[in-house]
PDB file of C-alpha atoms and ligand atoms in Angstrom:
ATOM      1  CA  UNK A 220       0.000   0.000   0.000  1.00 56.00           C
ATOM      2  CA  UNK A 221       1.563   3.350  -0.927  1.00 79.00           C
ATOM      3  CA  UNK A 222       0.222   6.522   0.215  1.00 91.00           C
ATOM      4  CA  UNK A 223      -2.509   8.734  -2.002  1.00 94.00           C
ATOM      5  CA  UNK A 224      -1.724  12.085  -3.161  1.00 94.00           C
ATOM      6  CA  UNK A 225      -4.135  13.453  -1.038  1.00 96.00           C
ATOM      7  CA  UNK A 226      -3.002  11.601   2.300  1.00 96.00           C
ATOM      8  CA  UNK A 227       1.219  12.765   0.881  1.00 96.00           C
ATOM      9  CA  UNK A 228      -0.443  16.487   0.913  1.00 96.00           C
ATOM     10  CA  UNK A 229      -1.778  15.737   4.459  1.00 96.00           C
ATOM     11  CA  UNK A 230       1.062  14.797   5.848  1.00 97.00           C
ATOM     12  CA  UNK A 231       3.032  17.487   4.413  1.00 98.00           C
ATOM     13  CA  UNK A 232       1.214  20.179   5.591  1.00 97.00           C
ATOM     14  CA  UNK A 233       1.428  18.491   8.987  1.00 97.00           C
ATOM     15  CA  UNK A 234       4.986  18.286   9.219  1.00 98.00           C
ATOM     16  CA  UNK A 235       5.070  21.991   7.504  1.00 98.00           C
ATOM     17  CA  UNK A 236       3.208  23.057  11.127  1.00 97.00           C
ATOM     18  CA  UNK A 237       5.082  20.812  13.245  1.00 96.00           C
ATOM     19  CA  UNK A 238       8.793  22.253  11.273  1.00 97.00           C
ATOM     20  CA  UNK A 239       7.190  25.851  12.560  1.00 97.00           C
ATOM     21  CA  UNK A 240       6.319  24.183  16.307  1.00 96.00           C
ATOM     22  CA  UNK A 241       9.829  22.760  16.739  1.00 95.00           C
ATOM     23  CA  UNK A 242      11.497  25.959  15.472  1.00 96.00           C
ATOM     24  CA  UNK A 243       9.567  28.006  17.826  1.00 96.00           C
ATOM     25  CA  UNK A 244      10.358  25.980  20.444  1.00 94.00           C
ATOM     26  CA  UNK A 245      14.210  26.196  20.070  1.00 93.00           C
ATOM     27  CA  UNK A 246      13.894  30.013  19.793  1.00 94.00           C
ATOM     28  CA  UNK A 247      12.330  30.112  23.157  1.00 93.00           C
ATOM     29  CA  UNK A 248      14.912  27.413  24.595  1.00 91.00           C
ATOM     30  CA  UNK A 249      17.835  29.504  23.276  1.00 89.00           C
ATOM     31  CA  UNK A 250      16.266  32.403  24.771  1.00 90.00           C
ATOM     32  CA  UNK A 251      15.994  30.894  28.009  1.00 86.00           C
ATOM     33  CA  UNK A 252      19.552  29.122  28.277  1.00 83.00           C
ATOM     34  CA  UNK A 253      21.385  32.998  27.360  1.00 85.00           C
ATOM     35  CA  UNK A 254      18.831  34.698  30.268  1.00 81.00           C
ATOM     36  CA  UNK A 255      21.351  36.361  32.432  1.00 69.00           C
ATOM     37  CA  UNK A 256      20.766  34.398  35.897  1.00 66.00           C
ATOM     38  CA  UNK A 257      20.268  37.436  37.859  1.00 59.00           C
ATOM     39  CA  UNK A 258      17.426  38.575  35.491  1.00 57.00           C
ATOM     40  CA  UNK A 259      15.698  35.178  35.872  1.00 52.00           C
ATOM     41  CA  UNK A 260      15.675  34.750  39.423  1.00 54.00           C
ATOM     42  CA  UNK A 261      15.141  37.706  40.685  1.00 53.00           C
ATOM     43  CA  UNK A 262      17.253  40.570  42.244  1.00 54.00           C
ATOM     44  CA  UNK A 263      19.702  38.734  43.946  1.00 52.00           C
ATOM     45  CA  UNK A 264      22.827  41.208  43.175  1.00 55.00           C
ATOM     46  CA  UNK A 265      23.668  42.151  46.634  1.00 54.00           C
ATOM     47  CA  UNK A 266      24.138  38.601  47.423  1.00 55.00           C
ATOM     48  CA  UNK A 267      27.025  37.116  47.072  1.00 59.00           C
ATOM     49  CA  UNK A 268      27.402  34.382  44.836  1.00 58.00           C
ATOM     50  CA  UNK A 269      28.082  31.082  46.217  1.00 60.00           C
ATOM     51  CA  UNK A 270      29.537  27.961  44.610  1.00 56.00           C
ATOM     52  CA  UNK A 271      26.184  25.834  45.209  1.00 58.00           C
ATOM     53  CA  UNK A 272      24.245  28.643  43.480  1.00 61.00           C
ATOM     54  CA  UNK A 273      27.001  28.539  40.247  1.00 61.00           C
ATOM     55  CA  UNK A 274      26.633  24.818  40.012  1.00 66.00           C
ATOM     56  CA  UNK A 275      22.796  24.685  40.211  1.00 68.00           C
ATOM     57  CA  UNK A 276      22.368  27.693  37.268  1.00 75.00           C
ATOM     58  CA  UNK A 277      25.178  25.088  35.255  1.00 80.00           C
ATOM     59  CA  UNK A 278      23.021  21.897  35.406  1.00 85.00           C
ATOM     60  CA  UNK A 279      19.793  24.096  34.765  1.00 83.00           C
ATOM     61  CA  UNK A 280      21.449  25.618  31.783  1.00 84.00           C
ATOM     62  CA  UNK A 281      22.343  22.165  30.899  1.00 88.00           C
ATOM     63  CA  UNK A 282      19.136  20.584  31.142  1.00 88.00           C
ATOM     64  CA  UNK A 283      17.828  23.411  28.652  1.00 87.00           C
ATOM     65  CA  UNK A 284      20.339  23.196  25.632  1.00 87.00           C
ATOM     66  CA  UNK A 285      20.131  18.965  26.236  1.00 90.00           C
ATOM     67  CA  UNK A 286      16.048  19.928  25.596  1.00 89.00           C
ATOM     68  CA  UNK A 287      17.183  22.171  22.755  1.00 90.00           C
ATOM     69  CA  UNK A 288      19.508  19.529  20.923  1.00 91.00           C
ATOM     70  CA  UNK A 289      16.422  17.405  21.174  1.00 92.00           C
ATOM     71  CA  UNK A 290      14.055  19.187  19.661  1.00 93.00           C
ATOM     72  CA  UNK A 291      17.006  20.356  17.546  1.00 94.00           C
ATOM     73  CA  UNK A 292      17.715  16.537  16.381  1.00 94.00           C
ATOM     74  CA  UNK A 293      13.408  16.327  15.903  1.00 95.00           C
ATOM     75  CA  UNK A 294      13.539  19.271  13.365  1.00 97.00           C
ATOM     76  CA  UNK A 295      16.396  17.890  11.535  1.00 96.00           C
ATOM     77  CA  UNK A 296      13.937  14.380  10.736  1.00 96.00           C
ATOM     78  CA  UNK A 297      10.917  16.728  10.084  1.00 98.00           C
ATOM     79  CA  UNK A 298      13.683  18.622   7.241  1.00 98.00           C
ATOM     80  CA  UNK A 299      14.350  15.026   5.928  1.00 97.00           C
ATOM     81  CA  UNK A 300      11.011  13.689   6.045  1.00 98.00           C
ATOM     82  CA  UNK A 301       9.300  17.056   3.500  1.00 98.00           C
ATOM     83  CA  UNK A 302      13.021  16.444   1.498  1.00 98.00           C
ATOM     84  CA  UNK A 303      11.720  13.270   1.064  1.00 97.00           C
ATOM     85  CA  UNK A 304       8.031  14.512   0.298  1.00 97.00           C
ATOM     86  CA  UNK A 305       9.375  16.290  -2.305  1.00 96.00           C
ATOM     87  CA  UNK A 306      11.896  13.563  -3.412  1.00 96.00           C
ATOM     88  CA  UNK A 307       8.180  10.826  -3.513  1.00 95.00           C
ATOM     89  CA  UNK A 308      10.035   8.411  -1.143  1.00 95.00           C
ATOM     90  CA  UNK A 309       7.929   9.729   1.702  1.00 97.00           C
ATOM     91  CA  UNK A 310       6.490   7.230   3.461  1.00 96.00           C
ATOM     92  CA  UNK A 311       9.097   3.856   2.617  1.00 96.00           C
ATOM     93  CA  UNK A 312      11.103   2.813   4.858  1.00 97.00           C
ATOM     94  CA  UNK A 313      15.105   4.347   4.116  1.00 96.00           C
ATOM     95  CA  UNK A 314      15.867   0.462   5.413  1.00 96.00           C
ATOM     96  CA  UNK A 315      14.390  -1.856   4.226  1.00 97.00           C
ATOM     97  CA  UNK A 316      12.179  -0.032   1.103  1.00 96.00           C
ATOM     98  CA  UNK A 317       8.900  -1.351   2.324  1.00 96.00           C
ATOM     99  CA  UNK A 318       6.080   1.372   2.785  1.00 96.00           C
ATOM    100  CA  UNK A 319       5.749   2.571   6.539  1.00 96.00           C
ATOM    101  CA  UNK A 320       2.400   1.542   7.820  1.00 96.00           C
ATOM    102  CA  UNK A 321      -0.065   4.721   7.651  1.00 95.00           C
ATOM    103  CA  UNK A 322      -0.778   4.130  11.536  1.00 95.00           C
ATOM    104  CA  UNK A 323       3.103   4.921  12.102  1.00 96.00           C
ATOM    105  CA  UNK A 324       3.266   7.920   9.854  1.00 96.00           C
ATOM    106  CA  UNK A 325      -0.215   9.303  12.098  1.00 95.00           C
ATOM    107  CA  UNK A 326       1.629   9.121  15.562  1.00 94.00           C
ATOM    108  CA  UNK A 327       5.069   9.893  13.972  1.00 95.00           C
ATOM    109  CA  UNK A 328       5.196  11.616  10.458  1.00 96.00           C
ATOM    110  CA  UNK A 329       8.583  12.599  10.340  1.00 97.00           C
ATOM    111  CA  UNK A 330       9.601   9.128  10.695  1.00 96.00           C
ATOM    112  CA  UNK A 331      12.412   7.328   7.905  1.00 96.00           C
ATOM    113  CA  UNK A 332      12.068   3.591   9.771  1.00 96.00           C
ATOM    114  CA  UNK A 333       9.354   1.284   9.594  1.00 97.00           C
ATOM    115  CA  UNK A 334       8.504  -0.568  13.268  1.00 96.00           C
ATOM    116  CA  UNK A 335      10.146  -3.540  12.448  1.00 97.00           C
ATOM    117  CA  UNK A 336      13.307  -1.780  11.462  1.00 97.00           C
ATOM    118  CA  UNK A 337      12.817   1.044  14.043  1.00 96.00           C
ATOM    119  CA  UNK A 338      12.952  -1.801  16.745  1.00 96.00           C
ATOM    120  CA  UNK A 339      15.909  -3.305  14.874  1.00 96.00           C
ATOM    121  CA  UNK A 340      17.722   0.146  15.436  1.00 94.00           C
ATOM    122  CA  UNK A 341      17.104   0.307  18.583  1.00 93.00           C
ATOM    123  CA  UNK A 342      18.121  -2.815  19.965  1.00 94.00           C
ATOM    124  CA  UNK A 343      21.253  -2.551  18.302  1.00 85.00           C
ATOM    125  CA  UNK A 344      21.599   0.641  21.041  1.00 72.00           C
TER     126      UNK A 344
HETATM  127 ZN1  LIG B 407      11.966  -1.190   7.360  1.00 95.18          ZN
END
């Protein structure tokens, strides 16, 4: 079963809104993870700052750009997934060539696997 050119349309137009989702989201991480401390947490500038205080801001900073490369990595599989839209391989698996089961491409349209392959992948994790 291959996909119509009405259900390609559909999903392109999905993964056109969830491209603009993704990038919006990464804005607002980026924004957060350069937010001067001091700005975010109040006025805390005649305290003194203390190691604990340093490390705390680090792993929060960390936590945000590990969320951006994420969502980063995400946007990256949406760009493939309309490249290959445009290409008409949308929708086969870049493994094993067999179409991706429409159920699949509804819960995760910027996928390149099929299950069976996508379990393959990750098992060999
Ligand atoms: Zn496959």
């Amino acid at each position: 079963m291959s996909l119509s050119k009405q259900q390609i349309k559909q999903f392109k137009q999905l993964l056109l809104q969830e491209r603009a989702k993704f990038a919006g989201e990464i804005r607002t991480l980026a924004q957060e993870a350069s937010k001067n401390p001091r700005e975010a947490s109040g006025d805390l500038s005649s305290y003194p700052v203390h190691m604990a205080d340093m490390s705390a801001d680090t792993s929060e900073r960390e936590l945000v750009s590990n969320l951006a490369s994420n969502e980063q990595a995400v946007l990256y599989q949406i760009e493939d997934a309309l490249k290959r839209i445009d290409e008409g391989t949308y929708g086969v698996c870049q493994q094993c060539q067999k179409p991706i089961a429409l159920s699949r491409l509804r819960a995760v349209s910027y996928t390149s696997l099929c299950i069976g392959c996508q379990r393959t992948k990750e098992q060999k994790k």
